XYZ file of C-alpha atoms in Angstrom:
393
model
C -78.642 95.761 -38.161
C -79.797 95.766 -34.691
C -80.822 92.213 -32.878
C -84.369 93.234 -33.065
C -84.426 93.785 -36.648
C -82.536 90.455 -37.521
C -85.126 88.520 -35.638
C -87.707 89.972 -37.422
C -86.143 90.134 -40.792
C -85.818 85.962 -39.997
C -89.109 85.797 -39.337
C -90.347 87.380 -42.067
C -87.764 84.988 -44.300
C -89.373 82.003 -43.076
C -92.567 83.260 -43.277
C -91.897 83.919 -47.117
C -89.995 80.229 -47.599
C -93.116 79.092 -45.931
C -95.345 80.461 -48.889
C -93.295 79.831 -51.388
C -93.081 76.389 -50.403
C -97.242 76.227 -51.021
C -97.226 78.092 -53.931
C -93.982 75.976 -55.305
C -96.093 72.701 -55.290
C -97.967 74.255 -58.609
C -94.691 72.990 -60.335
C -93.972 70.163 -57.659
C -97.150 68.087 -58.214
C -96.986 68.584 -61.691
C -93.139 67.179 -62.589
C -93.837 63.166 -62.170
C -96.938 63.102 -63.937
C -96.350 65.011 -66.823
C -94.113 63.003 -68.220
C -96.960 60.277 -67.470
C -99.591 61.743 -68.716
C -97.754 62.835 -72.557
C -96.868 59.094 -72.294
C -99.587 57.398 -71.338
C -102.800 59.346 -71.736
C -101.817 61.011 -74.885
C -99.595 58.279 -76.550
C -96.438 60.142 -77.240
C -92.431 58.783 -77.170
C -90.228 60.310 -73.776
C -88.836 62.449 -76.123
C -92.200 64.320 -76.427
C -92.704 63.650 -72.628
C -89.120 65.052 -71.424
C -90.092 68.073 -73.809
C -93.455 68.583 -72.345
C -91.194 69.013 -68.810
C -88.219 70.926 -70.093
C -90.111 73.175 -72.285
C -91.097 75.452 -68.805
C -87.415 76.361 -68.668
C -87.525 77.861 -72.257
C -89.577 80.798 -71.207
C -87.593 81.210 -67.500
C -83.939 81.119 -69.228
C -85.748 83.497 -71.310
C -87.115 86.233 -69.077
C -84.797 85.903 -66.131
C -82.516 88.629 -66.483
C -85.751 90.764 -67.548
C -87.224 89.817 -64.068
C -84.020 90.585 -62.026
C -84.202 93.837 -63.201
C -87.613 94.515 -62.483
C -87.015 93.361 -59.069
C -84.026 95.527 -58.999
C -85.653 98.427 -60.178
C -89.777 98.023 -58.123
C -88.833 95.765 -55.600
C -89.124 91.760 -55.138
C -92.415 91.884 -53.651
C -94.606 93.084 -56.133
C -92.579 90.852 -59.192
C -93.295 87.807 -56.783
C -96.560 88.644 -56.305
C -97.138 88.794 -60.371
C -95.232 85.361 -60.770
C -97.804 83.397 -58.036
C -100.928 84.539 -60.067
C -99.254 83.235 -63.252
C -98.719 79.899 -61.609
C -102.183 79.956 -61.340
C -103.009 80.788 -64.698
C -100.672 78.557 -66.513
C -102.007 75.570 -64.109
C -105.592 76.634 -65.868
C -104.043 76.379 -69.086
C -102.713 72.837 -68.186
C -105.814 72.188 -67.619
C -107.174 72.110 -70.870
C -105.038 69.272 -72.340
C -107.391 66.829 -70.364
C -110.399 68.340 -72.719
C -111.606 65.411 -74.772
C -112.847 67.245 -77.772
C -109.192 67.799 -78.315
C -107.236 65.802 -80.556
C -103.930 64.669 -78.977
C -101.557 67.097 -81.008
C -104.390 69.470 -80.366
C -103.706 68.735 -76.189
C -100.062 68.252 -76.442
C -99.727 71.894 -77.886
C -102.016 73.464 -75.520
C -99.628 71.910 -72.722
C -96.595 73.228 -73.825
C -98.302 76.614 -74.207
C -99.181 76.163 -70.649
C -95.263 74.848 -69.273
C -94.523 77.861 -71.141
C -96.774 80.099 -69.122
C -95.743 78.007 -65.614
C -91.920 78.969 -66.816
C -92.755 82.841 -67.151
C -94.530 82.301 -63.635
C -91.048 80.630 -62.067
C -88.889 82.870 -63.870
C -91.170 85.909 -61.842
C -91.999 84.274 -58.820
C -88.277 82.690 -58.053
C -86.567 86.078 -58.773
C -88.826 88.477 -57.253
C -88.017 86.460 -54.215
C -84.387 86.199 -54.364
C -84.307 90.100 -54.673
C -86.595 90.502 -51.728
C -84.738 88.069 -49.811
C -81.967 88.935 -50.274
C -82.327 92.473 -49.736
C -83.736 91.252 -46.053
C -81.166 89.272 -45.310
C -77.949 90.984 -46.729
C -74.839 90.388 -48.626
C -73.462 88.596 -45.836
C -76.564 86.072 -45.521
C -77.041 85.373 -48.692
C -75.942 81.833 -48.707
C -78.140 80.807 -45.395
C -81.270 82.767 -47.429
C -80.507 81.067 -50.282
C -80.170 77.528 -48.660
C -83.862 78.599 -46.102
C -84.869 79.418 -50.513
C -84.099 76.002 -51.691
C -85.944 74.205 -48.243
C -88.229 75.670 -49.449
C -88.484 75.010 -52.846
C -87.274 71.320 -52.516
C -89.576 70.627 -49.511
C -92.197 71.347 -52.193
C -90.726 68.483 -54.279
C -90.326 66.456 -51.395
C -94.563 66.081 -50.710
C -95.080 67.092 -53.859
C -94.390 64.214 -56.254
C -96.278 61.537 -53.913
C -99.453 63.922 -53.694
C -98.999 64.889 -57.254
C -99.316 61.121 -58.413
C -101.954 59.942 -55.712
C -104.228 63.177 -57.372
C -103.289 61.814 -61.135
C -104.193 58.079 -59.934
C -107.700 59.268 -58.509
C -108.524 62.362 -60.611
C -106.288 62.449 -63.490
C -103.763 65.026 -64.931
C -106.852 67.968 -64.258
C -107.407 67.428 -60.726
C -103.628 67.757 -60.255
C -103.912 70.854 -62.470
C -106.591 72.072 -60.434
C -104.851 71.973 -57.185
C -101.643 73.199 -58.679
C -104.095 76.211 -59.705
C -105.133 77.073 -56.047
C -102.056 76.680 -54.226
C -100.490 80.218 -55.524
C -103.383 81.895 -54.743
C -102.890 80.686 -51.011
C -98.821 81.909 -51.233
C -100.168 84.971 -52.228
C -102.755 86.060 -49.314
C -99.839 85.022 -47.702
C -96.751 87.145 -48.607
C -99.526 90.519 -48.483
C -99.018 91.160 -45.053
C -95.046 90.994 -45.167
C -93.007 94.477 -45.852
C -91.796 95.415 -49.637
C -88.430 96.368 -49.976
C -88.069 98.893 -52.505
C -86.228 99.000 -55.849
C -82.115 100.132 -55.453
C -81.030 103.196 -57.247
C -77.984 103.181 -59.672
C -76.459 102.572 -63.182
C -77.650 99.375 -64.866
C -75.941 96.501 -66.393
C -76.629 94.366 -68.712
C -76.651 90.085 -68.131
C -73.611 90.289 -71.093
C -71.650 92.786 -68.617
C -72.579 90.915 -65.691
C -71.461 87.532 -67.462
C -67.886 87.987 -66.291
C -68.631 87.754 -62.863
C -71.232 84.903 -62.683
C -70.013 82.488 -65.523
C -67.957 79.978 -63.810
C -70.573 79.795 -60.834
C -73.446 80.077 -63.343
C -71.554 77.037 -65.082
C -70.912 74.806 -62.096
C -74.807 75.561 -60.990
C -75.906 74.908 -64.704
C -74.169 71.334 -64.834
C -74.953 70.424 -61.118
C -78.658 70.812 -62.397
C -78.190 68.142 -65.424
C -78.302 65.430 -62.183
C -81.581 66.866 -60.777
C -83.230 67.097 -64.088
C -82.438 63.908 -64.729
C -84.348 62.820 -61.852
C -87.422 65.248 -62.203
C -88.451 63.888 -65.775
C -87.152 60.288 -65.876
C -87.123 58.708 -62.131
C -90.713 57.513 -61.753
C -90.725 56.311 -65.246
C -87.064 54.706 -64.356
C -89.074 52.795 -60.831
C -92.471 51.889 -63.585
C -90.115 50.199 -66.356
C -88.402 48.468 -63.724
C -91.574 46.948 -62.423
C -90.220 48.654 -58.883
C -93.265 49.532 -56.299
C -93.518 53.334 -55.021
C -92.572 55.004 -57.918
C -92.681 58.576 -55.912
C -90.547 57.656 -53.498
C -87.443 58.205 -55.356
C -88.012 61.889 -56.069
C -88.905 62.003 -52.341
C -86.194 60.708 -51.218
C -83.813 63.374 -52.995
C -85.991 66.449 -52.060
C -85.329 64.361 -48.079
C -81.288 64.557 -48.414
C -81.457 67.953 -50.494
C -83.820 69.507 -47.453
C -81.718 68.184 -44.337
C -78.467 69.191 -45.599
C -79.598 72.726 -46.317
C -81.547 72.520 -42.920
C -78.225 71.486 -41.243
C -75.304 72.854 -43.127
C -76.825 75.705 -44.912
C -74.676 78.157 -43.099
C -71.203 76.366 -44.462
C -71.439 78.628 -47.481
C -71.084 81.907 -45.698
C -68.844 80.231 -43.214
C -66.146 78.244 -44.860
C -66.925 79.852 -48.693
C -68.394 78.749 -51.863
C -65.579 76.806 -53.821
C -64.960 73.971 -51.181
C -68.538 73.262 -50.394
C -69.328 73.148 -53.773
C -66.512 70.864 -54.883
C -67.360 68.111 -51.824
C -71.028 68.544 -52.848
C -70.936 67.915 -56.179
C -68.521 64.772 -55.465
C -71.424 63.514 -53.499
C -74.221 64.362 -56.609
C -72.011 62.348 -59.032
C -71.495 59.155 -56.580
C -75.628 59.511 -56.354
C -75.854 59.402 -60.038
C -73.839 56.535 -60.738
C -75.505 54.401 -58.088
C -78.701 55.635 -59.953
C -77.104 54.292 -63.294
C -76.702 51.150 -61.877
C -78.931 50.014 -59.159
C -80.187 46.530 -59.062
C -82.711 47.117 -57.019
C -85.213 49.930 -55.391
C -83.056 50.396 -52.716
C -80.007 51.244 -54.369
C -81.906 53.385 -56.410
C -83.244 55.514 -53.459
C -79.839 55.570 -51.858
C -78.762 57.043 -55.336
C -81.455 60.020 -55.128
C -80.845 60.799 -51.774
C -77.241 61.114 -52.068
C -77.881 63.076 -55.129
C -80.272 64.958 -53.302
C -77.255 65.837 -50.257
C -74.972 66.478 -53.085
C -76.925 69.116 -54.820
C -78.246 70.785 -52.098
C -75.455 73.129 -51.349
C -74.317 74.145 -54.813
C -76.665 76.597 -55.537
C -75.903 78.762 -52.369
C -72.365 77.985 -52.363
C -71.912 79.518 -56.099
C -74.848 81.975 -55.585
C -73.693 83.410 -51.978
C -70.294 84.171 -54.483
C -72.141 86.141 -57.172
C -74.302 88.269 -54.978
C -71.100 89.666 -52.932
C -69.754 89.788 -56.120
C -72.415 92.873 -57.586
C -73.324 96.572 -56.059
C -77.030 96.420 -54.324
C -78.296 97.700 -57.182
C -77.916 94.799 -59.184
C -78.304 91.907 -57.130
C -81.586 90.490 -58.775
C -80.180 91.433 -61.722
C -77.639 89.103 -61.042
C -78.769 86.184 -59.611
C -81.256 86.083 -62.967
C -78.484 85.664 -64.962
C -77.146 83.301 -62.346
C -80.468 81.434 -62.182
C -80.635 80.869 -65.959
C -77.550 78.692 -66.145
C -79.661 76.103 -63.799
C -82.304 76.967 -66.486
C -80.735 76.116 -69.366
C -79.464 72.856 -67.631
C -83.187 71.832 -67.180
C -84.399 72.854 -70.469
C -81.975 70.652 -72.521
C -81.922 67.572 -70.183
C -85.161 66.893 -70.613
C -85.516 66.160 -74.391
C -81.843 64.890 -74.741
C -82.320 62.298 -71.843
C -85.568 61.587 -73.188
C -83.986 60.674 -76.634
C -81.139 58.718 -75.232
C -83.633 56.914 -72.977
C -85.751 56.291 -76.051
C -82.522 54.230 -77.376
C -80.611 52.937 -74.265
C -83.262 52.953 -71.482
C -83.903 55.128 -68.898
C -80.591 53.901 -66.610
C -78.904 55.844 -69.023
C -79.889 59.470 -68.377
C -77.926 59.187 -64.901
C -74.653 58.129 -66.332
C -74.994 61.854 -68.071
C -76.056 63.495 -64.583
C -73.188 61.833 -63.475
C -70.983 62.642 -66.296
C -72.333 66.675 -65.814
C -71.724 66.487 -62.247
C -67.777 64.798 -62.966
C -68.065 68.349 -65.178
C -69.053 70.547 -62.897
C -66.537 69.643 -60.390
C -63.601 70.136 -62.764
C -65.132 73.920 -63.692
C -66.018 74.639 -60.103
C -62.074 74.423 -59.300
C -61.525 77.612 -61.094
C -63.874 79.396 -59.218
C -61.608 81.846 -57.436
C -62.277 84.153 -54.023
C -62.209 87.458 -56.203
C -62.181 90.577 -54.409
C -66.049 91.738 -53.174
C -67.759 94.994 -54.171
C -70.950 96.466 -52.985
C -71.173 94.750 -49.418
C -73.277 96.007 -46.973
């Protein structure tokens, strides 16, 4: 790859971060007040809430591997493009719990129907892009794409959960639905103009043959995510119950540490390799979650996110930079869907769980299990070794 092409192959990588980062704020805005509004507008327990939030990795965990290898097979572009309009749709669907006619069950259901419908729309969206990034950037840029990825993504979270609440606070749970309906339809203008990449020829594999490869990352990726979901569902209801001011600010401040460490050290995973970044990071995500555990006051707790926030930042590419030098072009997408669902799964169950053991305990106690996953993670992310590559570029 010539110097001419790299720059614009860069470009065109920030240009798409850039629009996912819009269209990502569909399922930024909506995290913190979910929760809220199962809680408190509809009168249900934080088990139903942390369901209401986890149930939108159901359907991704579910269709991943299916999305990977329709990127793999018709290129990223035109499975991202399908994933932004269902963003918009599910948002629309959201939308509908506010009707009044409804009776609460009535609303609750029709939200889960819509998480579901957001999750299908991640599970598309998130994939599509990985394949059509990383068939941009190549093998050996993976981990920088997929750290420029997560900016993206977690810059979403960072001004998302403060403009997602101020929208609940002044129009309620629809007028955050409503803008979280728009958005993807602005990512998607957007990523028209930028070239499609298409589909790789070759024998497929399925995610059970592909599970020998990507397990231990997928693992170490799956339990680093325990921490962040943990903080997604639970941390602006952990700030109300305390009677703390700002309740945003704590999800802010993790999407801050997760965003400058990827901004400044995202190219230590193609650099120095994927096992020892991940093992410092995820030392850093469990010393986050324990402060969260036990802060006695706002500030500890926002030194907790943040540090979670640094620690979890560089997992993700560290593990996924392995796995995609680990697979033939061919199935890349493929892949990294599989790899992607571990993180899934991780969301999907902490939810509920930490919303029963919260229901029992308090909320403190969903970050002794982030930190508990992240202790976890650590161990398994030891016996990642530096197997021998196929299919570089």
């Amino acid at each position: 790859m010539n110097t001419s092409t790299y720059s614009t192959h860069r470009l065109h990588l920030w240009w798409l971060t850039f629009a996912l980062f819009l269209s990502y704020l569909s399922v930024a805005m909506s995290l913190p007040v979910v929760s809220i509004y199962v809680t408190d507008g509809l009168k249900f327990n934080n088990l139903a809430g942390g369901l209401a939030v986890g149930i939108a990795f159901v359907s991704t965990i579910a269709t991943r591997t299916r999305s990977g290898r329709l990127s793999d097979q018709r290129g990223g572009k035109s499975v991202m493009t399908i994933g932004l309009l269902v963003y918009t749709l599910a948002s629309l669907l959201c939308m509908l719990a506010v009707w009044h006619v409804l009776p609460p069950h009535i609303a609750y259901a029709v939200l889960l129907l819509g998480r579901l419908a957001l999750g299908l729309g991640e599970s598309l969206a998130v994939v599509g892009m990985l394949g059509w990034g990383v068939a941009l950037s190549g093998p050996q840029q993976a981990g920088r794409f997929l750290a420029l990825m997560g900016m993206g993504m977690y810059g979403s979270f960072a001004v998302g959960a403060p403009i997602g609440l101020a929208l609940y606070h002044r129009w309620g749970f629809g007028g955050v639905m409503l803008a979280s309906a728009a958005l993807p339809l602005v990512g998607l203008v957007m990523v028209r103009c930028l070239p499609a990449i298409s589909g790789q020829p070759g024998k497929r594999e399925s995610f059970w043959g592909l599970l020998g490869r990507i397990g231990r990352p997928g693992a170490v990726v799956g339990l680093q995510g325990v921490g962040f979901a943990a903080i997604g569902a639970f941390l602006s209801l952990y700030y109300i119950d305390r009677g703390w001011p700002s309740a945003w600010i704590g999800l802010s401040g993790f999407s801050v540490g997760f965003v400058v460490v990827r901004l400044f050290f995202g190219h230590l995973p193609d650099r120095l390799g994927g096992r020892p970044v991940a093992l410092v990071s995820l030392l850093v995500e469990a010393v986050g979650q324990v402060l969260l555990w036990q802060a006695p006051a706002p500030a500890w707790a926002l030194a907790g996110a943040v540090l979670t926030g640094c620690g979890c930042s560089l997992v993700y590419p560290s593990m996924g930079a392995e796995v995609v030098r680990r697979v033939p072009p061919h199935l890349r997408a493929t892949a990294m869907g599989g790899f992607a669902a571990f993180q899934d799964l991780a969301y999907a169950g902490t939810g509920p769980l930490a919303g029963w053991f919260a229901d029992r305990w308090g909320y403190a106690v969903v970050f002794l299990i982030g930190a508990v996953a992240a202790a976890a993670a650590l161990l398994t992310a030891t016996s990642v070794d530096r197997r021998e590559h196929v299919g570089q570029e």
